[in-house]
Amino acid sequence: MEYAHVPVLLHECIDALNIRPDGVYVDGTLGRAGHSREIARRLTTGRLICIDRDQTAIDAAQDRLAPWLDRVTLVHSNFDQLGAILEELGVAGADGMLFDLGVSSPQLDDPARGFSYMHDAPLDMRMDETQPLTARDVVNVWSEEELRRILFDCGEERYAPAIARAIVRRRAERPVETTLELVDVIRGAMPAAALREKQHPAKRSFQAIRIAVNGELDALPPMLEAAADKLSPGGRLAVITFHSLEDRIVKKTLQRLATGCTCPPEFPVCVCGRKPKLRLVNRKPIVSGGEELEENPRARSAKLRVAEKCDPMDL
């Protein structure tokens, strides 16, 4: 089959990375390899390290990146292990890193993976199918208070208490086994006005459970810290987010990494010794234009933030 997938904010990402033919680059969220293809095709003597926690993505990349496999290294791992991965590969510094966060299109489009609230499937939602925790475990085992917390904190679901209560009541009768069974429980817990909203009533809850299953928010700070440490001076970090929770973490972490001295202004000299690791390339996130949104509605919530590694000699 001809490869036709166009990744989100592709041109903006490629421009942000300032790719050099002999550079070393990391795609920390391989997915369908759309971004990786465009990076790899620009390399000559350079190297591209592709990371994904989903073995299906790693396997598919053998074909999708076939013309450039001589310059590509595929790694099955979570990007929160970035530092250890690069150490093991003997990479002292990278010239650019890209992270396209959240669930990938193949995971959403494969009903059997249990990510979608539009198709019936076993409750799974694991990005890494070798991990033990599934969405079924979260829904049927976690306490009502834990369910309420993740629905509110990870899904920003205002009806979290009612949905958590409804899940606990239902599972007391029999386990919730499939995605559409969970959708029915969520619908039954929400008021009529909420069901008339344009957004699918289960969208926020499914997002919350998926984030909890995969530990997505917990993985962001260590990844960003490792990226800042492992970039070469002048190297670029590009991060695409898709919802406010992860964007808030990325924004605040990049701002902190771009902050130098934190001593009170009345101090005559700096005593903290803090130096910025990064420079923010764009203060406001880059978003998709009208043409991309027309072709790919999933891009409507995408935000790209870019930072550059500071050169210690310039500080």
mmCIF file of C-alpha atoms in Angstrom:
data_model
loop_
_atom_site.group_PDB
_atom_site.id
_atom_site.type_symbol
_atom_site.label_atom_id
_atom_site.label_comp_id
_atom_site.label_asym_id
_atom_site.label_seq_id
_atom_site.Cartn_x
_atom_site.Cartn_y
_atom_site.Cartn_z
ATOM 1 C CA MET A 1 0.000 0.000 0.000
ATOM 2 C CA GLU A 2 1.310 3.471 -0.860
ATOM 3 C CA TYR A 3 2.281 5.365 2.259
ATOM 4 C CA ALA A 4 0.015 8.429 2.404
ATOM 5 C CA HIS A 5 -0.053 9.490 6.066
ATOM 6 C CA VAL A 6 0.714 13.191 6.552
ATOM 7 C CA PRO A 7 1.795 13.947 10.135
ATOM 8 C CA VAL A 8 0.640 16.990 12.071
ATOM 9 C CA LEU A 9 2.577 20.256 11.593
ATOM 10 C CA LEU A 10 5.099 18.449 9.377
ATOM 11 C CA HIS A 11 6.637 21.470 7.615
ATOM 12 C CA GLU A 12 6.702 23.491 10.814
ATOM 13 C CA CYS A 13 8.551 20.688 12.623
ATOM 14 C CA ILE A 14 11.111 20.232 9.858
ATOM 15 C CA ASP A 15 11.755 23.979 9.765
ATOM 16 C CA ALA A 16 12.068 24.104 13.559
ATOM 17 C CA LEU A 17 14.665 21.316 13.679
ATOM 18 C CA ASN A 18 17.113 23.041 11.286
ATOM 19 C CA ILE A 19 18.192 19.639 9.973
ATOM 20 C CA ARG A 20 21.837 19.183 8.952
ATOM 21 C CA PRO A 21 22.695 16.268 6.616
ATOM 22 C CA ASP A 22 25.403 15.071 9.030
ATOM 23 C CA GLY A 23 23.455 15.684 12.240
ATOM 24 C CA VAL A 24 22.093 13.337 14.896
ATOM 25 C CA TYR A 25 18.331 13.482 15.475
ATOM 26 C CA VAL A 26 15.767 11.786 17.684
ATOM 27 C CA ASP A 27 12.115 11.122 16.888
ATOM 28 C CA GLY A 28 10.868 10.152 20.329
ATOM 29 C CA THR A 29 7.361 9.257 19.153
ATOM 30 C CA LEU A 30 7.819 7.287 15.933
ATOM 31 C CA GLY A 31 4.142 6.446 15.294
ATOM 32 C CA ARG A 32 3.510 6.080 11.575
ATOM 33 C CA ALA A 33 7.005 7.445 10.858
ATOM 34 C CA GLY A 34 5.701 10.470 8.964
ATOM 35 C CA HIS A 35 8.029 12.901 10.703
ATOM 36 C CA SER A 36 10.862 10.350 10.692
ATOM 37 C CA ARG A 37 10.675 9.905 6.921
ATOM 38 C CA GLU A 38 11.125 13.608 6.348
ATOM 39 C CA ILE A 39 14.042 13.787 8.768
ATOM 40 C CA ALA A 40 15.747 10.659 7.405
ATOM 41 C CA ARG A 41 15.477 11.729 3.768
ATOM 42 C CA ARG A 42 17.423 14.903 4.625
ATOM 43 C CA LEU A 43 20.349 13.025 6.150
ATOM 44 C CA THR A 44 23.476 11.813 4.361
ATOM 45 C CA THR A 45 26.081 10.846 6.949
ATOM 46 C CA GLY A 46 23.753 11.734 9.837
ATOM 47 C CA ARG A 47 21.785 9.461 12.148
ATOM 48 C CA LEU A 48 18.144 9.249 13.210
ATOM 49 C CA ILE A 49 17.098 7.455 16.395
ATOM 50 C CA CYS A 50 13.408 6.503 16.424
ATOM 51 C CA ILE A 51 11.746 5.600 19.725
ATOM 52 C CA ASP A 52 8.270 4.189 20.315
ATOM 53 C CA ARG A 53 6.722 2.203 23.143
ATOM 54 C CA ASP A 54 4.395 0.462 20.681
ATOM 55 C CA GLN A 55 6.102 -2.536 19.052
ATOM 56 C CA THR A 56 3.604 -2.320 16.182
ATOM 57 C CA ALA A 57 5.072 1.070 15.229
ATOM 58 C CA ILE A 58 8.619 -0.282 15.380
ATOM 59 C CA ASP A 59 7.698 -3.250 13.163
ATOM 60 C CA ALA A 60 5.870 -1.068 10.603
ATOM 61 C CA ALA A 61 8.835 1.304 10.393
ATOM 62 C CA GLN A 62 10.933 -1.441 8.793
ATOM 63 C CA ASP A 63 8.895 -0.856 5.609
ATOM 64 C CA ARG A 64 8.087 2.828 6.012
ATOM 65 C CA LEU A 65 11.716 3.793 6.556
ATOM 66 C CA ALA A 66 13.195 1.091 4.299
ATOM 67 C CA PRO A 67 15.061 3.466 1.930
ATOM 68 C CA TRP A 68 16.914 5.065 4.847
ATOM 69 C CA LEU A 69 17.448 2.222 7.323
ATOM 70 C CA ASP A 70 21.222 2.564 6.962
ATOM 71 C CA ARG A 71 20.969 5.824 8.910
ATOM 72 C CA VAL A 72 18.088 4.865 11.269
ATOM 73 C CA THR A 73 18.123 3.145 14.670
ATOM 74 C CA LEU A 74 14.780 1.792 15.932
ATOM 75 C CA VAL A 75 14.275 1.525 19.692
ATOM 76 C CA HIS A 76 11.299 -0.078 21.464
ATOM 77 C CA SER A 77 11.034 1.944 24.664
ATOM 78 C CA ASN A 78 9.217 4.794 26.401
ATOM 79 C CA PHE A 79 10.617 8.261 25.804
ATOM 80 C CA ASP A 80 10.953 8.834 29.532
ATOM 81 C CA GLN A 81 14.009 6.570 29.171
ATOM 82 C CA LEU A 82 15.573 8.987 26.673
ATOM 83 C CA GLY A 83 18.737 9.596 28.676
ATOM 84 C CA ALA A 84 19.447 5.898 29.172
ATOM 85 C CA ILE A 85 18.672 5.121 25.521
ATOM 86 C CA LEU A 86 21.160 7.670 24.215
ATOM 87 C CA GLU A 87 23.784 6.583 26.732
ATOM 88 C CA GLU A 88 23.411 2.966 25.593
ATOM 89 C CA LEU A 89 23.705 3.996 21.939
ATOM 90 C CA GLY A 90 26.819 6.050 22.675
ATOM 91 C CA VAL A 91 25.207 9.319 21.617
ATOM 92 C CA ALA A 92 26.852 12.184 23.484
ATOM 93 C CA GLY A 93 24.667 14.888 21.978
ATOM 94 C CA ALA A 94 21.815 15.250 19.494
ATOM 95 C CA ASP A 95 21.265 18.109 17.046
ATOM 96 C CA GLY A 96 17.487 17.891 17.226
ATOM 97 C CA MET A 97 14.679 16.048 18.973
ATOM 98 C CA LEU A 98 10.997 15.784 18.117
ATOM 99 C CA PHE A 99 8.159 14.519 20.317
ATOM 100 C CA ASP A 100 4.614 14.239 18.943
ATOM 101 C CA LEU A 101 2.648 13.496 22.110
ATOM 102 C CA GLY A 102 -0.557 11.592 22.771
ATOM 103 C CA VAL A 103 -2.181 8.638 21.075
ATOM 104 C CA SER A 104 -1.101 7.947 17.497
ATOM 105 C CA SER A 105 -3.417 7.651 14.514
ATOM 106 C CA PRO A 106 -2.823 3.886 14.057
ATOM 107 C CA GLN A 107 -3.770 3.280 17.677
ATOM 108 C CA LEU A 108 -6.969 5.291 17.293
ATOM 109 C CA ASP A 109 -7.793 3.771 13.922
ATOM 110 C CA ASP A 110 -7.397 0.146 15.071
ATOM 111 C CA PRO A 111 -10.638 -0.646 16.947
ATOM 112 C CA ALA A 112 -9.064 -3.697 18.594
ATOM 113 C CA ARG A 113 -6.683 -1.492 20.609
ATOM 114 C CA GLY A 114 -9.615 -0.136 22.638
ATOM 115 C CA PHE A 115 -8.697 3.571 22.378
ATOM 116 C CA SER A 116 -11.812 4.656 20.490
ATOM 117 C CA TYR A 117 -15.236 5.372 21.957
ATOM 118 C CA MET A 118 -16.723 4.947 18.460
ATOM 119 C CA HIS A 119 -16.061 1.207 18.067
ATOM 120 C CA ASP A 120 -16.708 -1.756 20.351
ATOM 121 C CA ALA A 121 -13.577 -3.535 21.582
ATOM 122 C CA PRO A 122 -12.108 -4.940 24.792
ATOM 123 C CA LEU A 123 -11.055 -2.197 27.213
ATOM 124 C CA ASP A 124 -7.298 -2.034 26.650
ATOM 125 C CA MET A 125 -5.790 1.385 25.698
ATOM 126 C CA ARG A 126 -2.173 0.269 26.207
ATOM 127 C CA MET A 127 0.346 1.997 23.973
ATOM 128 C CA ASP A 128 2.836 -0.694 24.976
ATOM 129 C CA GLU A 129 0.944 -3.977 24.762
ATOM 130 C CA THR A 130 3.526 -5.720 26.957
ATOM 131 C CA GLN A 131 2.677 -3.642 30.028
ATOM 132 C CA PRO A 132 0.328 -5.285 32.565
ATOM 133 C CA LEU A 133 -2.078 -2.411 33.364
ATOM 134 C CA THR A 134 -5.078 -2.062 31.016
ATOM 135 C CA ALA A 135 -8.120 0.183 30.881
ATOM 136 C CA ARG A 136 -10.197 -2.777 32.092
ATOM 137 C CA ASP A 137 -8.110 -2.837 35.280
ATOM 138 C CA VAL A 138 -8.572 0.892 35.849
ATOM 139 C CA VAL A 139 -12.331 0.790 35.278
ATOM 140 C CA ASN A 140 -13.043 -2.370 37.270
ATOM 141 C CA VAL A 141 -10.458 -2.272 40.072
ATOM 142 C CA TRP A 142 -9.556 1.307 40.940
ATOM 143 C CA SER A 143 -11.531 2.903 43.764
ATOM 144 C CA GLU A 144 -14.308 5.405 43.179
ATOM 145 C CA GLU A 145 -12.076 8.172 44.541
ATOM 146 C CA GLU A 146 -9.216 7.210 42.207
ATOM 147 C CA LEU A 147 -11.609 7.150 39.249
ATOM 148 C CA ARG A 148 -13.026 10.543 40.186
ATOM 149 C CA ARG A 149 -9.527 11.965 40.509
ATOM 150 C CA ILE A 150 -8.251 10.787 37.122
ATOM 151 C CA LEU A 151 -11.458 11.779 35.325
ATOM 152 C CA PHE A 152 -11.172 15.273 36.748
ATOM 153 C CA ASP A 153 -7.388 15.718 36.677
ATOM 154 C CA CYS A 154 -6.578 13.910 33.416
ATOM 155 C CA GLY A 155 -9.800 14.495 31.509
ATOM 156 C CA GLU A 156 -11.001 17.795 32.973
ATOM 157 C CA GLU A 157 -14.404 16.092 33.150
ATOM 158 C CA ARG A 158 -16.814 18.240 35.178
ATOM 159 C CA TYR A 159 -19.122 15.274 35.751
ATOM 160 C CA ALA A 160 -16.288 13.144 37.168
ATOM 161 C CA PRO A 161 -18.009 12.355 40.515
ATOM 162 C CA ALA A 162 -21.215 11.170 38.831
ATOM 163 C CA ILE A 163 -19.360 9.091 36.229
ATOM 164 C CA ALA A 164 -17.120 7.485 38.870
ATOM 165 C CA ARG A 165 -20.187 6.560 40.956
ATOM 166 C CA ALA A 166 -21.924 5.114 37.909
ATOM 167 C CA ILE A 167 -18.899 2.976 37.010
ATOM 168 C CA VAL A 168 -18.675 1.585 40.543
ATOM 169 C CA ARG A 169 -22.428 0.811 40.608
ATOM 170 C CA ARG A 170 -22.274 -0.944 37.249
ATOM 171 C CA ARG A 171 -19.203 -3.050 38.023
ATOM 172 C CA ALA A 172 -20.812 -4.232 41.259
ATOM 173 C CA GLU A 173 -23.324 -6.043 39.030
ATOM 174 C CA ARG A 174 -20.837 -7.267 36.417
ATOM 175 C CA PRO A 175 -17.463 -6.090 35.081
ATOM 176 C CA VAL A 176 -17.296 -3.431 32.367
ATOM 177 C CA GLU A 177 -15.557 -5.320 29.576
ATOM 178 C CA THR A 178 -15.778 -3.268 26.378
ATOM 179 C CA THR A 179 -15.460 0.291 25.156
ATOM 180 C CA LEU A 180 -19.124 0.680 24.218
ATOM 181 C CA GLU A 181 -20.233 -0.734 27.571
ATOM 182 C CA LEU A 182 -18.169 2.022 29.196
ATOM 183 C CA VAL A 183 -19.672 4.612 26.839
ATOM 184 C CA ASP A 184 -23.157 3.541 27.931
ATOM 185 C CA VAL A 185 -22.218 3.918 31.608
ATOM 186 C CA ILE A 186 -20.776 7.386 30.973
ATOM 187 C CA ARG A 187 -23.842 8.481 29.000
ATOM 188 C CA GLY A 188 -26.146 7.286 31.760
ATOM 189 C CA ALA A 189 -24.302 9.345 34.350
ATOM 190 C CA MET A 190 -24.437 12.649 32.458
ATOM 191 C CA PRO A 191 -27.322 15.148 32.406
ATOM 192 C CA ALA A 192 -29.361 15.607 29.236
ATOM 193 C CA ALA A 193 -27.801 19.026 28.557
ATOM 194 C CA ALA A 194 -24.298 17.511 28.469
ATOM 195 C CA LEU A 195 -25.424 14.837 26.010
ATOM 196 C CA ARG A 196 -26.548 17.544 23.598
ATOM 197 C CA GLU A 197 -23.087 19.107 23.439
ATOM 198 C CA LYS A 198 -21.147 18.844 20.180
ATOM 199 C CA GLN A 199 -18.315 16.876 21.797
ATOM 200 C CA HIS A 200 -18.847 13.142 22.300
ATOM 201 C CA PRO A 201 -19.868 12.578 25.942
ATOM 202 C CA ALA A 202 -17.167 9.929 26.469
ATOM 203 C CA LYS A 203 -14.267 11.887 24.954
ATOM 204 C CA ARG A 204 -12.909 13.374 28.179
ATOM 205 C CA SER A 205 -13.337 10.173 30.183
ATOM 206 C CA PHE A 206 -11.579 8.044 27.563
ATOM 207 C CA GLN A 207 -8.746 10.565 27.429
ATOM 208 C CA ALA A 208 -8.397 10.419 31.210
ATOM 209 C CA ILE A 209 -8.349 6.625 31.387
ATOM 210 C CA ARG A 210 -5.873 6.396 28.495
ATOM 211 C CA ILE A 211 -3.536 8.874 30.195
ATOM 212 C CA ALA A 212 -3.756 6.931 33.456
ATOM 213 C CA VAL A 213 -3.127 3.561 31.786
ATOM 214 C CA ASN A 214 -0.033 4.834 29.970
ATOM 215 C CA GLY A 215 1.314 7.241 32.579
ATOM 216 C CA GLU A 216 1.545 9.887 29.873
ATOM 217 C CA LEU A 217 1.772 12.998 32.033
ATOM 218 C CA ASP A 218 4.291 11.447 34.421
ATOM 219 C CA ALA A 219 6.631 10.686 31.506
ATOM 220 C CA LEU A 220 6.862 14.283 30.276
ATOM 221 C CA PRO A 221 9.129 16.007 32.857
ATOM 222 C CA PRO A 222 11.886 13.339 32.792
ATOM 223 C CA MET A 223 11.809 13.300 28.987
ATOM 224 C CA LEU A 224 12.088 17.096 28.745
ATOM 225 C CA GLU A 225 14.878 17.193 31.352
ATOM 226 C CA ALA A 226 16.814 14.479 29.497
ATOM 227 C CA ALA A 227 16.287 16.234 26.167
ATOM 228 C CA ALA A 228 17.706 19.477 27.560
ATOM 229 C CA ASP A 229 20.745 17.591 28.883
ATOM 230 C CA LYS A 230 21.346 15.519 25.751
ATOM 231 C CA LEU A 231 20.997 18.225 23.088
ATOM 232 C CA SER A 232 24.209 19.622 21.661
ATOM 233 C CA PRO A 233 24.649 23.416 21.903
ATOM 234 C CA GLY A 234 22.374 24.971 19.296
ATOM 235 C CA GLY A 235 20.325 21.773 19.010
ATOM 236 C CA ARG A 236 16.565 22.122 18.752
ATOM 237 C CA LEU A 237 13.761 20.509 20.757
ATOM 238 C CA ALA A 238 10.288 20.417 19.141
ATOM 239 C CA VAL A 239 7.263 19.165 21.092
ATOM 240 C CA ILE A 240 3.700 18.805 19.762
ATOM 241 C CA THR A 241 0.900 18.643 22.330
ATOM 242 C CA PHE A 242 -2.807 17.930 21.809
ATOM 243 C CA HIS A 243 -4.536 18.919 25.035
ATOM 244 C CA SER A 244 -4.143 21.538 27.726
ATOM 245 C CA LEU A 245 -2.835 19.173 30.406
ATOM 246 C CA GLU A 246 0.265 18.061 28.528
ATOM 247 C CA ASP A 247 0.752 21.485 26.952
ATOM 248 C CA ARG A 248 0.767 23.087 30.413
ATOM 249 C CA ILE A 249 3.486 20.674 31.572
ATOM 250 C CA VAL A 250 5.588 21.246 28.447
ATOM 251 C CA LYS A 251 5.186 25.028 28.621
ATOM 252 C CA LYS A 252 6.104 25.290 32.306
ATOM 253 C CA THR A 253 9.017 22.846 32.073
ATOM 254 C CA LEU A 254 10.513 24.612 29.044
ATOM 255 C CA GLN A 255 10.096 27.977 30.772
ATOM 256 C CA ARG A 256 11.896 26.651 33.841
ATOM 257 C CA LEU A 257 14.707 25.192 31.741
ATOM 258 C CA ALA A 258 15.025 28.547 29.969
ATOM 259 C CA THR A 259 15.287 30.494 33.236
ATOM 260 C CA GLY A 260 18.664 31.593 34.554
ATOM 261 C CA CYS A 261 19.380 33.200 37.916
ATOM 262 C CA THR A 262 16.492 32.975 40.377
ATOM 263 C CA CYS A 263 18.081 35.098 43.121
ATOM 264 C CA PRO A 264 15.980 37.956 44.545
ATOM 265 C CA PRO A 265 16.525 41.184 42.578
ATOM 266 C CA GLU A 266 17.972 42.925 45.634
ATOM 267 C CA PHE A 267 20.941 40.499 45.729
ATOM 268 C CA PRO A 268 24.064 42.325 44.469
ATOM 269 C CA VAL A 269 25.489 39.150 42.902
ATOM 270 C CA CYS A 270 24.084 35.774 41.911
ATOM 271 C CA VAL A 271 24.490 33.110 44.567
ATOM 272 C CA CYS A 272 22.245 30.412 43.056
ATOM 273 C CA GLY A 273 24.551 29.792 40.080
ATOM 274 C CA ARG A 274 21.624 28.767 37.911
ATOM 275 C CA LYS A 275 22.162 29.037 34.158
ATOM 276 C CA PRO A 276 19.490 28.527 31.493
ATOM 277 C CA LYS A 277 19.758 25.259 29.570
ATOM 278 C CA LEU A 278 17.368 26.255 26.792
ATOM 279 C CA ARG A 279 16.269 29.307 24.849
ATOM 280 C CA LEU A 280 12.608 29.503 23.845
ATOM 281 C CA VAL A 281 12.420 29.855 20.062
ATOM 282 C CA ASN A 282 8.714 30.676 20.019
ATOM 283 C CA ARG A 283 6.999 32.314 22.990
ATOM 284 C CA LYS A 284 3.589 31.323 21.660
ATOM 285 C CA PRO A 285 2.882 27.843 20.287
ATOM 286 C CA ILE A 286 2.765 27.239 16.534
ATOM 287 C CA VAL A 287 -0.617 25.922 15.360
ATOM 288 C CA SER A 288 -1.956 24.430 12.149
ATOM 289 C CA GLY A 289 -3.089 26.638 9.297
ATOM 290 C CA GLY A 290 -6.408 26.475 7.494
ATOM 291 C CA GLU A 291 -5.186 24.187 4.724
ATOM 292 C CA GLU A 292 -3.905 21.552 7.137
ATOM 293 C CA LEU A 293 -7.052 21.738 9.261
ATOM 294 C CA GLU A 294 -9.160 21.132 6.164
ATOM 295 C CA GLU A 295 -7.125 18.023 5.298
ATOM 296 C CA ASN A 296 -6.652 16.743 8.844
ATOM 297 C CA PRO A 297 -9.250 17.754 11.485
ATOM 298 C CA ARG A 298 -7.199 15.971 14.178
ATOM 299 C CA ALA A 299 -4.651 18.793 13.871
ATOM 300 C CA ARG A 300 -7.045 21.391 15.269
ATOM 301 C CA SER A 301 -5.804 21.003 18.847
ATOM 302 C CA ALA A 302 -2.101 20.579 18.013
ATOM 303 C CA LYS A 303 0.415 23.044 19.455
ATOM 304 C CA LEU A 304 4.109 23.056 18.613
ATOM 305 C CA ARG A 305 6.635 24.490 21.076
ATOM 306 C CA VAL A 306 10.299 24.850 20.124
ATOM 307 C CA ALA A 307 13.392 25.471 22.246
ATOM 308 C CA GLU A 308 17.106 25.594 21.506
ATOM 309 C CA LYS A 309 19.997 24.348 23.660
ATOM 310 C CA CYS A 310 22.079 27.200 25.029
ATOM 311 C CA ASP A 311 25.810 27.255 24.415
ATOM 312 C CA PRO A 312 27.512 27.423 27.835
ATOM 313 C CA MET A 313 30.249 29.584 26.309
ATOM 314 C CA ASP A 314 27.691 32.289 25.553
ATOM 315 C CA LEU A 315 26.272 32.464 29.096
#
